[in-house]
Amino acid sequence: MSNGVAALNAPLVGAAGSRARLETPSLLLDATAFEKNVSVLAEMAAVRGMGLRPHAKTHKCAAIAKAQLEAGALGIACAKPGELLALFEAGVNPLMLTAPVASRLKIDRLAAAAARGADIAVVVDRAQLIADYAASARAASATISILVDCDTGLGRTGVTTPAEAVALARMIEAEEGVTYAGVQAYAGNVQHVLGFEERRAANRVANERLQAIVTALKAADLAPGIITGGGTGSHMLDFEDQVLTEVQAGSYVFMDEGYRPVDLHGAGEEVFRFALFVAVTVIAHSANGEAITDGGTKSFAIDGPPPRAFLDGVEIGTIAWAGDEFGRLKTHDGHAPPPAGARLECTVPHCDPTANLYDVVHLVRDDVLEAIWPIEGRGLSD
């Protein structure tokens, strides 16, 4: 365990009232909300007869990934080789790398892991990448599954036409050491469209482009066994459209302020609970009486709406930044700045990069610190 707050908090595990005694800044995971989020999406997917492959770019934590697998997930998606390999070493399998790479050394590391038992699938967007994966797999006496990466509107990676997808699928089938597994199409441009009907329309455009690719592959006798994509913002729409065979939702497990205004199911109601918080402590007060906390921009990813701050479960204000190390509590009307030593629990602007700032996450249930989980993929953006 690190020499930071995790070491200071370790003696509190299992102690009554330990949640309120945590040293800060510390990353908290509310066990009740977390477990509910995992089960809710798993049940929705099961009812629709679709698979889930939750994306670990959100949490990078083996304990969380294992909970998702135990709830019925087909596997775990990863954005980068580093986080995938860290999760494999921590006992997570199967694993899918959802972005192309351009490093033969990284490909060799993936192939070596496959030779040691990692069940790895990857995506490709060009012929050379297929050849590189195949050569590394053969050299390692391993097998790697490959999906064709398709761009249906995000404008980041992937082929855009049915002809390109068919050509790559044929190349995969012709290589030894790799197997053709299907296609990926992540409509990231859809996920944060706020209105449900507007998001449905945007997602339908993406799925129509994907359906044209799937139809062409079937006509070429290359029917994709896996059609993967989607996310937290589009999960219900993808369950409805039934073009994908599985959904790669990630943020649903934590939730954040960026997703808070997104009407996920069209009823204006909460679907997933806020489970991730950053605990901070009031360390002083400014000359005008504002509470200053010990959590600044090194404790929160700030690419999203400001965190809401809670004292004893009551929302009392929002956090404004007072520097890299410090926050400034902007209290709501009717709430006085809390005294020095008061501990606040704050929502996060953006959950994925916030989790990446911490070595561990503190699992809390009611008022008790239940466990401290390592975030094995923390900082592994390679």
CSV table of N, CA and C in Angstrom, one decimal, residues 86-248:
chain,number,residue,atom,x,y,z
A,86,ALA,N,-2.3,-4.6,-17.1
A,86,ALA,CA,-2.4,-4.5,-15.6
A,86,ALA,C,-3.6,-5.3,-15.1
A,87,LEU,N,-4.7,-5.3,-15.8
A,87,LEU,CA,-5.9,-6.0,-15.3
A,87,LEU,C,-5.7,-7.5,-15.5
A,88,PHE,N,-5.0,-7.9,-16.6
A,88,PHE,CA,-4.7,-9.3,-16.8
A,88,PHE,C,-3.9,-9.8,-15.6
A,89,GLU,N,-2.8,-9.1,-15.3
A,89,GLU,CA,-1.9,-9.5,-14.2
A,89,GLU,C,-2.7,-9.6,-12.9
A,90,ALA,N,-3.8,-8.9,-12.7
A,90,ALA,CA,-4.6,-8.9,-11.5
A,90,ALA,C,-5.7,-9.9,-11.6
A,91,GLY,N,-5.7,-10.7,-12.6
A,91,GLY,CA,-6.6,-11.9,-12.7
A,91,GLY,C,-7.9,-11.6,-13.5
A,92,VAL,N,-7.9,-10.6,-14.3
A,92,VAL,CA,-9.1,-10.3,-15.1
A,92,VAL,C,-9.0,-10.9,-16.5
A,93,ASN,N,-10.0,-11.5,-17.0
A,93,ASN,CA,-10.1,-12.2,-18.3
A,93,ASN,C,-11.6,-12.4,-18.6
A,94,PRO,N,-12.0,-12.4,-19.9
A,94,PRO,CA,-11.3,-11.9,-21.1
A,94,PRO,C,-11.2,-10.4,-21.2
A,95,LEU,N,-10.4,-9.9,-22.1
A,95,LEU,CA,-10.1,-8.5,-22.3
A,95,LEU,C,-10.1,-8.1,-23.7
A,96,MET,N,-10.6,-6.9,-24.0
A,96,MET,CA,-10.7,-6.4,-25.4
A,96,MET,C,-10.0,-5.0,-25.4
A,97,LEU,N,-9.1,-4.9,-26.3
A,97,LEU,CA,-8.4,-3.6,-26.6
A,97,LEU,C,-9.3,-2.8,-27.6
A,98,THR,N,-9.8,-1.7,-27.3
A,98,THR,CA,-10.8,-1.1,-28.2
A,98,THR,C,-10.3,0.1,-29.1
A,99,ALA,N,-8.9,0.2,-29.1
A,99,ALA,CA,-8.3,1.2,-30.0
A,99,ALA,C,-7.1,0.6,-30.7
A,100,PRO,N,-6.9,1.1,-31.9
A,100,PRO,CA,-5.7,0.7,-32.7
A,100,PRO,C,-4.4,1.1,-32.0
A,101,VAL,N,-3.3,0.5,-32.2
A,101,VAL,CA,-2.0,0.9,-31.7
A,101,VAL,C,-1.1,1.0,-32.9
A,102,ALA,N,0.1,1.6,-32.7
A,102,ALA,CA,1.1,1.8,-33.7
A,102,ALA,C,2.5,1.4,-33.2
A,103,SER,N,2.5,0.5,-32.2
A,103,SER,CA,3.8,0.1,-31.6
A,103,SER,C,3.9,-1.4,-31.7
A,104,ARG,N,5.0,-1.9,-32.4
A,104,ARG,CA,5.2,-3.3,-32.4
A,104,ARG,C,5.6,-3.8,-31.1
A,105,LEU,N,6.3,-3.0,-30.3
A,105,LEU,CA,6.6,-3.5,-28.9
A,105,LEU,C,5.4,-3.8,-28.1
A,106,LYS,N,4.4,-2.9,-28.2
A,106,LYS,CA,3.2,-3.1,-27.4
A,106,LYS,C,2.4,-4.3,-27.9
A,107,ILE,N,2.4,-4.5,-29.2
A,107,ILE,CA,1.8,-5.7,-29.8
A,107,ILE,C,2.5,-7.0,-29.3
A,108,ASP,N,3.8,-6.9,-29.3
A,108,ASP,CA,4.5,-8.1,-28.8
A,108,ASP,C,4.2,-8.4,-27.3
A,109,ARG,N,4.0,-7.3,-26.5
A,109,ARG,CA,3.6,-7.6,-25.1
A,109,ARG,C,2.2,-8.2,-25.0
A,110,LEU,N,1.3,-7.8,-25.9
A,110,LEU,CA,0.0,-8.3,-25.9
A,110,LEU,C,0.0,-9.8,-26.3
A,111,ALA,N,0.8,-10.1,-27.3
A,111,ALA,CA,1.0,-11.5,-27.8
A,111,ALA,C,1.6,-12.4,-26.7
A,112,ALA,N,2.6,-11.8,-26.0
A,112,ALA,CA,3.2,-12.6,-24.9
A,112,ALA,C,2.2,-12.9,-23.8
A,113,ALA,N,1.3,-11.9,-23.5
A,113,ALA,CA,0.3,-12.2,-22.5
A,113,ALA,C,-0.7,-13.2,-23.0
A,114,ALA,N,-1.1,-13.2,-24.3
A,114,ALA,CA,-2.0,-14.2,-24.8
A,114,ALA,C,-1.3,-15.6,-24.7
A,115,ALA,N,0.0,-15.7,-24.9
A,115,ALA,CA,0.6,-17.0,-24.7
A,115,ALA,C,0.6,-17.5,-23.3
A,116,ARG,N,0.4,-16.5,-22.4
A,116,ARG,CA,0.4,-16.9,-20.9
A,116,ARG,C,-1.1,-17.1,-20.4
A,117,GLY,N,-2.0,-17.0,-21.4
A,117,GLY,CA,-3.4,-17.3,-21.0
A,117,GLY,C,-4.4,-16.1,-21.1
A,118,ALA,N,-3.9,-15.0,-21.5
A,118,ALA,CA,-4.8,-13.8,-21.6
A,118,ALA,C,-5.7,-14.1,-22.9
A,119,ASP,N,-7.0,-14.0,-22.7
A,119,ASP,CA,-8.0,-14.1,-23.8
A,119,ASP,C,-8.2,-12.7,-24.3
A,120,ILE,N,-7.4,-12.4,-25.4
A,120,ILE,CA,-7.4,-11.0,-25.8
A,120,ILE,C,-8.0,-10.8,-27.2
A,121,ALA,N,-8.8,-9.8,-27.3
A,121,ALA,CA,-9.3,-9.4,-28.6
A,121,ALA,C,-8.9,-7.9,-28.8
A,122,VAL,N,-8.6,-7.6,-30.1
A,122,VAL,CA,-8.1,-6.2,-30.4
A,122,VAL,C,-8.9,-5.7,-31.6
A,123,VAL,N,-8.7,-4.4,-31.9
A,123,VAL,CA,-9.4,-3.9,-33.1
A,123,VAL,C,-8.3,-3.3,-34.1
A,124,VAL,N,-8.6,-3.4,-35.4
A,124,VAL,CA,-7.7,-2.9,-36.4
A,124,VAL,C,-8.5,-2.0,-37.3
A,125,ASP,N,-7.7,-1.0,-37.9
A,125,ASP,CA,-8.3,-0.1,-38.9
A,125,ASP,C,-7.5,-0.1,-40.2
A,126,ARG,N,-6.4,-1.0,-40.3
A,126,ARG,CA,-5.6,-0.9,-41.5
A,126,ARG,C,-4.9,-2.3,-41.7
A,127,ALA,N,-4.4,-2.5,-42.9
A,127,ALA,CA,-3.8,-3.8,-43.2
A,127,ALA,C,-2.5,-4.1,-42.4
A,128,GLN,N,-1.7,-3.1,-42.3
A,128,GLN,CA,-0.4,-3.3,-41.6
A,128,GLN,C,-0.6,-3.7,-40.2
A,129,LEU,N,-1.6,-3.2,-39.5
A,129,LEU,CA,-1.8,-3.6,-38.1
A,129,LEU,C,-2.2,-5.1,-38.0
A,130,ILE,N,-3.0,-5.5,-39.0
A,130,ILE,CA,-3.3,-7.0,-39.1
A,130,ILE,C,-2.1,-7.8,-39.2
A,131,ALA,N,-1.2,-7.4,-40.1
A,131,ALA,CA,0.0,-8.2,-40.3
A,131,ALA,C,0.9,-8.2,-39.1
A,132,ASP,N,0.9,-7.0,-38.4
A,132,ASP,CA,1.8,-6.9,-37.2
A,132,ASP,C,1.2,-7.8,-36.0
A,133,TYR,N,-0.1,-7.8,-35.8
A,133,TYR,CA,-0.7,-8.7,-34.8
A,133,TYR,C,-0.4,-10.1,-35.1
A,134,ALA,N,-0.6,-10.5,-36.4
A,134,ALA,CA,-0.4,-11.9,-36.8
A,134,ALA,C,1.0,-12.3,-36.6
A,135,ALA,N,1.9,-11.5,-37.0
A,135,ALA,CA,3.4,-11.9,-36.9
A,135,ALA,C,3.7,-12.0,-35.4
A,136,SER,N,3.3,-11.1,-34.5
A,136,SER,CA,3.6,-11.2,-33.1
A,136,SER,C,2.9,-12.4,-32.5
A,137,ALA,N,1.7,-12.7,-32.9
A,137,ALA,CA,1.0,-13.9,-32.3
A,137,ALA,C,1.7,-15.2,-32.7
A,138,ARG,N,2.1,-15.3,-34.0
A,138,ARG,CA,2.8,-16.5,-34.4
A,138,ARG,C,4.2,-16.6,-33.7
A,139,ALA,N,4.9,-15.5,-33.5
A,139,ALA,CA,6.2,-15.6,-32.8
A,139,ALA,C,6.0,-16.0,-31.4
A,140,ALA,N,4.9,-15.7,-30.8
A,140,ALA,CA,4.6,-16.1,-29.4
A,140,ALA,C,3.9,-17.4,-29.2
A,141,SER,N,3.5,-18.0,-30.4
A,141,SER,CA,2.7,-19.2,-30.3
A,141,SER,C,1.4,-19.0,-29.6
A,142,ALA,N,0.8,-17.9,-30.0
A,142,ALA,CA,-0.5,-17.4,-29.4
A,142,ALA,C,-1.5,-17.2,-30.4
A,143,THR,N,-2.7,-17.0,-30.0
A,143,THR,CA,-3.8,-16.6,-30.9
A,143,THR,C,-4.5,-15.3,-30.4
A,144,ILE,N,-4.7,-14.4,-31.3
A,144,ILE,CA,-5.4,-13.1,-30.9
A,144,ILE,C,-6.6,-12.9,-31.8
A,145,SER,N,-7.7,-12.6,-31.2
A,145,SER,CA,-8.9,-12.3,-31.9
A,145,SER,C,-8.9,-10.9,-32.4
A,146,ILE,N,-9.4,-10.6,-33.6
A,146,ILE,CA,-9.3,-9.3,-34.2
A,146,ILE,C,-10.7,-8.9,-34.7
A,147,LEU,N,-11.1,-7.6,-34.4
A,147,LEU,CA,-12.3,-7.0,-34.9
A,147,LEU,C,-11.9,-5.9,-35.8
A,148,VAL,N,-12.8,-5.6,-36.8
A,148,VAL,CA,-12.6,-4.5,-37.6
A,148,VAL,C,-13.2,-3.2,-37.0
A,149,ASP,N,-12.4,-2.2,-36.8
A,149,ASP,CA,-12.8,-1.0,-36.2
A,149,ASP,C,-13.5,-0.1,-37.2
A,150,CYS,N,-14.7,0.3,-36.9
A,150,CYS,CA,-15.6,1.1,-37.9
A,150,CYS,C,-15.9,2.4,-37.3
A,151,ASP,N,-15.8,3.4,-38.1
A,151,ASP,CA,-16.2,4.8,-37.7
A,151,ASP,C,-17.6,5.1,-38.3
A,152,THR,N,-18.5,5.2,-37.4
A,152,THR,CA,-19.9,5.5,-37.8
A,152,THR,C,-20.3,6.9,-37.5
A,153,GLY,N,-19.3,7.8,-37.2
A,153,GLY,CA,-19.7,9.2,-37.0
A,153,GLY,C,-18.8,9.9,-36.0
A,154,LEU,N,-18.0,9.2,-35.2
A,154,LEU,CA,-17.2,9.8,-34.2
A,154,LEU,C,-16.0,10.6,-34.8
A,155,GLY,N,-15.5,10.0,-35.9
A,155,GLY,CA,-14.4,10.7,-36.6
A,155,GLY,C,-13.1,10.6,-35.9
A,156,ARG,N,-12.8,9.4,-35.3
A,156,ARG,CA,-11.6,9.2,-34.6
A,156,ARG,C,-10.8,8.1,-35.2
A,157,THR,N,-11.2,6.9,-35.1
A,157,THR,CA,-10.5,5.8,-35.8
A,157,THR,C,-11.5,4.9,-36.4
A,158,GLY,N,-11.0,4.0,-37.3
A,158,GLY,CA,-11.9,3.1,-38.0
A,158,GLY,C,-12.2,3.4,-39.4
A,159,VAL,N,-12.6,2.3,-40.1
A,159,VAL,CA,-13.0,2.4,-41.6
A,159,VAL,C,-14.4,3.0,-41.6
A,160,THR,N,-14.7,3.6,-42.7
A,160,THR,CA,-16.0,4.2,-42.9
A,160,THR,C,-16.9,3.6,-43.9
A,161,THR,N,-16.4,2.7,-44.7
A,161,THR,CA,-17.2,2.1,-45.8
A,161,THR,C,-17.3,0.6,-45.6
A,162,PRO,N,-18.4,0.0,-46.1
A,162,PRO,CA,-18.6,-1.4,-46.1
A,162,PRO,C,-17.4,-2.1,-46.9
A,163,ALA,N,-17.0,-1.6,-48.0
A,163,ALA,CA,-16.0,-2.2,-48.8
A,163,ALA,C,-14.6,-2.3,-48.0
A,164,GLU,N,-14.3,-1.2,-47.3
A,164,GLU,CA,-13.1,-1.3,-46.5
A,164,GLU,C,-13.2,-2.3,-45.4
A,165,ALA,N,-14.4,-2.4,-44.7
A,165,ALA,CA,-14.5,-3.4,-43.7
A,165,ALA,C,-14.4,-4.8,-44.2
A,166,VAL,N,-15.0,-5.1,-45.4
A,166,VAL,CA,-14.9,-6.4,-46.0
A,166,VAL,C,-13.5,-6.7,-46.3
A,167,ALA,N,-12.7,-5.8,-46.9
A,167,ALA,CA,-11.3,-6.0,-47.2
A,167,ALA,C,-10.5,-6.4,-46.0
A,168,LEU,N,-10.7,-5.7,-44.9
A,168,LEU,CA,-9.9,-6.0,-43.7
A,168,LEU,C,-10.3,-7.3,-43.1
A,169,ALA,N,-11.6,-7.6,-43.1
A,169,ALA,CA,-12.0,-8.9,-42.6
A,169,ALA,C,-11.4,-10.1,-43.4
A,170,ARG,N,-11.3,-9.9,-44.7
A,170,ARG,CA,-10.7,-10.9,-45.5
A,170,ARG,C,-9.2,-11.1,-45.2
A,171,MET,N,-8.5,-10.0,-45.0
A,171,MET,CA,-7.1,-10.1,-44.6
A,171,MET,C,-6.9,-10.8,-43.3
A,172,ILE,N,-7.8,-10.5,-42.3
A,172,ILE,CA,-7.7,-11.2,-41.0
A,172,ILE,C,-7.9,-12.7,-41.2
A,173,GLU,N,-8.9,-13.1,-42.0
A,173,GLU,CA,-9.1,-14.5,-42.2
A,173,GLU,C,-8.0,-15.2,-42.9
A,174,ALA,N,-7.2,-14.4,-43.7
A,174,ALA,CA,-6.1,-15.0,-44.4
A,174,ALA,C,-4.8,-15.2,-43.6
A,175,GLU,N,-4.8,-14.6,-42.4
A,175,GLU,CA,-3.6,-14.6,-41.6
A,175,GLU,C,-3.6,-15.8,-40.6
A,176,GLU,N,-2.5,-16.4,-40.3
A,176,GLU,CA,-2.4,-17.3,-39.2
A,176,GLU,C,-2.0,-16.6,-37.9
A,177,GLY,N,-2.4,-17.1,-36.8
A,177,GLY,CA,-2.1,-16.5,-35.5
A,177,GLY,C,-3.2,-15.6,-35.0
A,178,VAL,N,-4.1,-15.2,-35.9
A,178,VAL,CA,-5.2,-14.3,-35.5
A,178,VAL,C,-6.5,-14.9,-36.1
A,179,THR,N,-7.6,-14.6,-35.4
A,179,THR,CA,-9.0,-15.0,-35.9
A,179,THR,C,-9.9,-13.8,-36.0
A,180,TYR,N,-10.7,-13.9,-37.0
A,180,TYR,CA,-11.7,-12.8,-37.3
A,180,TYR,C,-12.9,-13.0,-36.3
A,181,ALA,N,-13.1,-11.9,-35.5
A,181,ALA,CA,-14.1,-12.0,-34.5
A,181,ALA,C,-15.3,-11.2,-34.7
A,182,GLY,N,-15.2,-10.1,-35.5
A,182,GLY,CA,-16.3,-9.2,-35.8
A,182,GLY,C,-16.0,-7.8,-36.0
A,183,VAL,N,-16.8,-6.9,-35.5
A,183,VAL,CA,-16.6,-5.5,-35.7
A,183,VAL,C,-16.9,-4.7,-34.5
A,184,GLN,N,-16.2,-3.5,-34.4
A,184,GLN,CA,-16.5,-2.5,-33.3
A,184,GLN,C,-16.9,-1.2,-34.0
A,185,ALA,N,-17.9,-0.6,-33.4
A,185,ALA,CA,-18.3,0.8,-33.8
A,185,ALA,C,-18.8,1.5,-32.6
A,186,TYR,N,-17.9,2.4,-32.1
A,186,TYR,CA,-18.2,3.2,-30.9
A,186,TYR,C,-18.7,4.6,-31.3
A,187,ALA,N,-20.0,4.9,-31.0
A,187,ALA,CA,-20.6,6.2,-31.4
A,187,ALA,C,-20.4,7.1,-30.2
A,188,GLY,N,-19.2,7.5,-30.0
A,188,GLY,CA,-18.9,8.4,-28.9
A,188,GLY,C,-19.5,9.8,-29.0
A,189,ASN,N,-19.8,10.2,-30.2
A,189,ASN,CA,-20.4,11.5,-30.5
A,189,ASN,C,-21.8,11.5,-30.0
A,190,VAL,N,-22.4,10.4,-29.7
A,190,VAL,CA,-23.8,10.3,-29.3
A,190,VAL,C,-24.0,10.4,-27.8
A,191,GLN,N,-23.0,9.9,-27.0
A,191,GLN,CA,-23.2,9.6,-25.6
A,191,GLN,C,-23.7,10.8,-24.8
A,192,HIS,N,-23.3,12.0,-25.0
A,192,HIS,CA,-23.6,13.1,-24.2
A,192,HIS,C,-24.6,14.1,-24.8
A,193,VAL,N,-25.3,13.6,-25.9
A,193,VAL,CA,-26.4,14.4,-26.4
A,193,VAL,C,-27.5,14.4,-25.3
A,194,LEU,N,-27.9,15.6,-24.8
A,194,LEU,CA,-28.7,15.7,-23.6
A,194,LEU,C,-30.2,15.1,-23.8
A,195,GLY,N,-30.8,15.5,-24.8
A,195,GLY,CA,-32.2,15.1,-25.0
A,195,GLY,C,-32.3,13.7,-25.5
A,196,PHE,N,-33.3,12.9,-25.0
A,196,PHE,CA,-33.4,11.5,-25.4
A,196,PHE,C,-33.8,11.4,-26.8
A,197,GLU,N,-34.7,12.1,-27.4
A,197,GLU,CA,-35.1,11.9,-28.8
A,197,GLU,C,-34.0,12.4,-29.7
A,198,GLU,N,-33.3,13.5,-29.3
A,198,GLU,CA,-32.2,13.9,-30.2
A,198,GLU,C,-31.1,12.9,-30.2
A,199,ARG,N,-30.8,12.3,-29.0
A,199,ARG,CA,-29.8,11.2,-28.9
A,199,ARG,C,-30.2,10.0,-29.7
A,200,ARG,N,-31.5,9.7,-29.6
A,200,ARG,CA,-32.0,8.5,-30.4
A,200,ARG,C,-31.8,8.7,-31.9
A,201,ALA,N,-32.1,9.9,-32.3
A,201,ALA,CA,-31.9,10.2,-33.8
A,201,ALA,C,-30.4,10.1,-34.2
A,202,ALA,N,-29.6,10.6,-33.4
A,202,ALA,CA,-28.1,10.6,-33.7
A,202,ALA,C,-27.6,9.1,-33.6
A,203,ASN,N,-28.1,8.4,-32.7
A,203,ASN,CA,-27.6,7.0,-32.5
A,203,ASN,C,-28.2,6.1,-33.7
A,204,ARG,N,-29.4,6.5,-34.2
A,204,ARG,CA,-29.9,5.7,-35.3
A,204,ARG,C,-29.1,5.9,-36.6
A,205,VAL,N,-28.6,7.2,-36.7
A,205,VAL,CA,-27.8,7.4,-37.9
A,205,VAL,C,-26.5,6.6,-37.8
A,206,ALA,N,-25.9,6.5,-36.6
A,206,ALA,CA,-24.7,5.7,-36.5
A,206,ALA,C,-25.0,4.2,-36.7
A,207,ASN,N,-26.1,3.8,-36.2
A,207,ASN,CA,-26.4,2.3,-36.3
A,207,ASN,C,-26.8,2.0,-37.8
A,208,GLU,N,-27.4,2.9,-38.5
A,208,GLU,CA,-27.6,2.7,-39.9
A,208,GLU,C,-26.4,2.5,-40.7
A,209,ARG,N,-25.4,3.3,-40.4
A,209,ARG,CA,-24.1,3.1,-41.0
A,209,ARG,C,-23.4,1.8,-40.7
A,210,LEU,N,-23.6,1.4,-39.4
A,210,LEU,CA,-23.0,0.1,-39.0
A,210,LEU,C,-23.8,-1.0,-39.6
A,211,GLN,N,-25.1,-0.9,-39.7
A,211,GLN,CA,-25.9,-2.0,-40.3
A,211,GLN,C,-25.5,-2.2,-41.8
A,212,ALA,N,-25.1,-1.1,-42.5
A,212,ALA,CA,-24.7,-1.3,-43.9
A,212,ALA,C,-23.4,-2.1,-43.9
A,213,ILE,N,-22.5,-1.9,-43.0
A,213,ILE,CA,-21.2,-2.6,-42.9
A,213,ILE,C,-21.5,-4.1,-42.6
A,214,VAL,N,-22.4,-4.3,-41.6
A,214,VAL,CA,-22.7,-5.7,-41.2
A,214,VAL,C,-23.3,-6.4,-42.4
A,215,THR,N,-24.2,-5.8,-43.1
A,215,THR,CA,-24.9,-6.4,-44.2
A,215,THR,C,-23.9,-6.8,-45.3
A,216,ALA,N,-22.9,-5.9,-45.6
A,216,ALA,CA,-21.9,-6.2,-46.6
A,216,ALA,C,-21.0,-7.4,-46.1
A,217,LEU,N,-20.7,-7.5,-44.9
A,217,LEU,CA,-19.9,-8.6,-44.3
A,217,LEU,C,-20.6,-9.9,-44.5
A,218,LYS,N,-21.9,-9.9,-44.1
A,218,LYS,CA,-22.7,-11.1,-44.3
A,218,LYS,C,-22.8,-11.5,-45.7
A,219,ALA,N,-22.9,-10.6,-46.6
A,219,ALA,CA,-23.0,-10.9,-48.1
A,219,ALA,C,-21.7,-11.5,-48.6
A,220,ALA,N,-20.6,-11.2,-47.9
A,220,ALA,CA,-19.3,-11.7,-48.3
A,220,ALA,C,-18.9,-12.9,-47.5
A,221,ASP,N,-19.9,-13.5,-46.8
A,221,ASP,CA,-19.7,-14.7,-46.0
A,221,ASP,C,-18.7,-14.4,-44.9
A,222,LEU,N,-18.8,-13.2,-44.3
A,222,LEU,CA,-17.9,-12.8,-43.2
A,222,LEU,C,-18.8,-12.2,-42.1
A,223,ALA,N,-19.9,-12.9,-41.8
A,223,ALA,CA,-20.8,-12.4,-40.8
A,223,ALA,C,-20.0,-12.2,-39.5
A,224,PRO,N,-20.1,-11.0,-38.8
A,224,PRO,CA,-19.4,-10.8,-37.6
A,224,PRO,C,-20.1,-11.5,-36.4
A,225,GLY,N,-19.3,-12.3,-35.7
A,225,GLY,CA,-19.8,-12.9,-34.5
A,225,GLY,C,-20.0,-11.9,-33.4
A,226,ILE,N,-19.2,-10.9,-33.3
A,226,ILE,CA,-19.3,-9.8,-32.3
A,226,ILE,C,-19.5,-8.5,-33.0
A,227,ILE,N,-20.5,-7.8,-32.6
A,227,ILE,CA,-20.8,-6.4,-33.0
A,227,ILE,C,-20.8,-5.6,-31.8
A,228,THR,N,-19.7,-4.9,-31.5
A,228,THR,CA,-19.6,-4.3,-30.1
A,228,THR,C,-19.4,-2.7,-30.3
A,229,GLY,N,-19.9,-2.0,-29.2
A,229,GLY,CA,-19.8,-0.6,-29.2
A,229,GLY,C,-20.8,0.0,-28.2
A,230,GLY,N,-21.2,1.2,-28.4
A,230,GLY,CA,-22.2,1.8,-27.5
A,230,GLY,C,-21.5,2.3,-26.2
A,231,GLY,N,-22.3,2.8,-25.3
A,231,GLY,CA,-21.8,3.4,-24.1
A,231,GLY,C,-22.9,3.7,-23.1
A,232,THR,N,-22.6,4.4,-22.1
A,232,THR,CA,-23.6,4.7,-21.0
A,232,THR,C,-24.7,5.6,-21.6
A,233,GLY,N,-24.4,6.5,-22.5
A,233,GLY,CA,-25.4,7.4,-23.0
A,233,GLY,C,-26.3,6.8,-24.0
A,234,SER,N,-25.9,5.7,-24.7
A,234,SER,CA,-26.7,5.1,-25.7
A,234,SER,C,-27.2,3.7,-25.4
A,235,HIS,N,-26.9,3.2,-24.2
A,235,HIS,CA,-27.2,1.8,-23.9
A,235,HIS,C,-28.6,1.4,-24.2
A,236,MET,N,-29.6,2.2,-23.7
A,236,MET,CA,-31.0,1.8,-23.9
A,236,MET,C,-31.3,1.9,-25.4
A,237,LEU,N,-30.8,2.8,-26.1
A,237,LEU,CA,-31.1,2.9,-27.6
A,237,LEU,C,-30.5,1.7,-28.3
A,238,ASP,N,-29.3,1.3,-27.9
A,238,ASP,CA,-28.7,0.1,-28.6
A,238,ASP,C,-29.5,-1.2,-28.2
A,239,PHE,N,-30.0,-1.2,-27.0
A,239,PHE,CA,-30.8,-2.4,-26.6
A,239,PHE,C,-32.1,-2.4,-27.5
A,240,GLU,N,-32.6,-1.2,-27.8
A,240,GLU,CA,-33.8,-1.1,-28.7
A,240,GLU,C,-33.5,-1.5,-30.1
A,241,ASP,N,-32.4,-0.9,-30.7
A,241,ASP,CA,-32.1,-1.1,-32.1
A,241,ASP,C,-31.6,-2.5,-32.4
A,242,GLN,N,-30.9,-3.2,-31.5
A,242,GLN,CA,-30.5,-4.6,-31.7
A,242,GLN,C,-29.6,-4.7,-32.9
A,243,VAL,N,-28.8,-3.7,-33.2
A,243,VAL,CA,-27.7,-3.8,-34.2
A,243,VAL,C,-26.5,-4.4,-33.6
A,244,LEU,N,-26.1,-3.8,-32.4
A,244,LEU,CA,-25.0,-4.4,-31.7
A,244,LEU,C,-25.4,-5.7,-31.0
A,245,THR,N,-24.4,-6.5,-30.8
A,245,THR,CA,-24.6,-7.7,-30.0
A,245,THR,C,-24.2,-7.5,-28.5
A,246,GLU,N,-23.5,-6.4,-28.2
A,246,GLU,CA,-23.0,-6.1,-26.9
A,246,GLU,C,-22.7,-4.7,-26.8
A,247,VAL,N,-22.8,-4.2,-25.5
A,247,VAL,CA,-22.6,-2.8,-25.2
A,247,VAL,C,-21.4,-2.6,-24.3
A,248,GLN,N,-20.6,-1.5,-24.6
A,248,GLN,CA,-19.3,-1.2,-23.9
A,248,GLN,C,-19.5,-0.1,-22.9
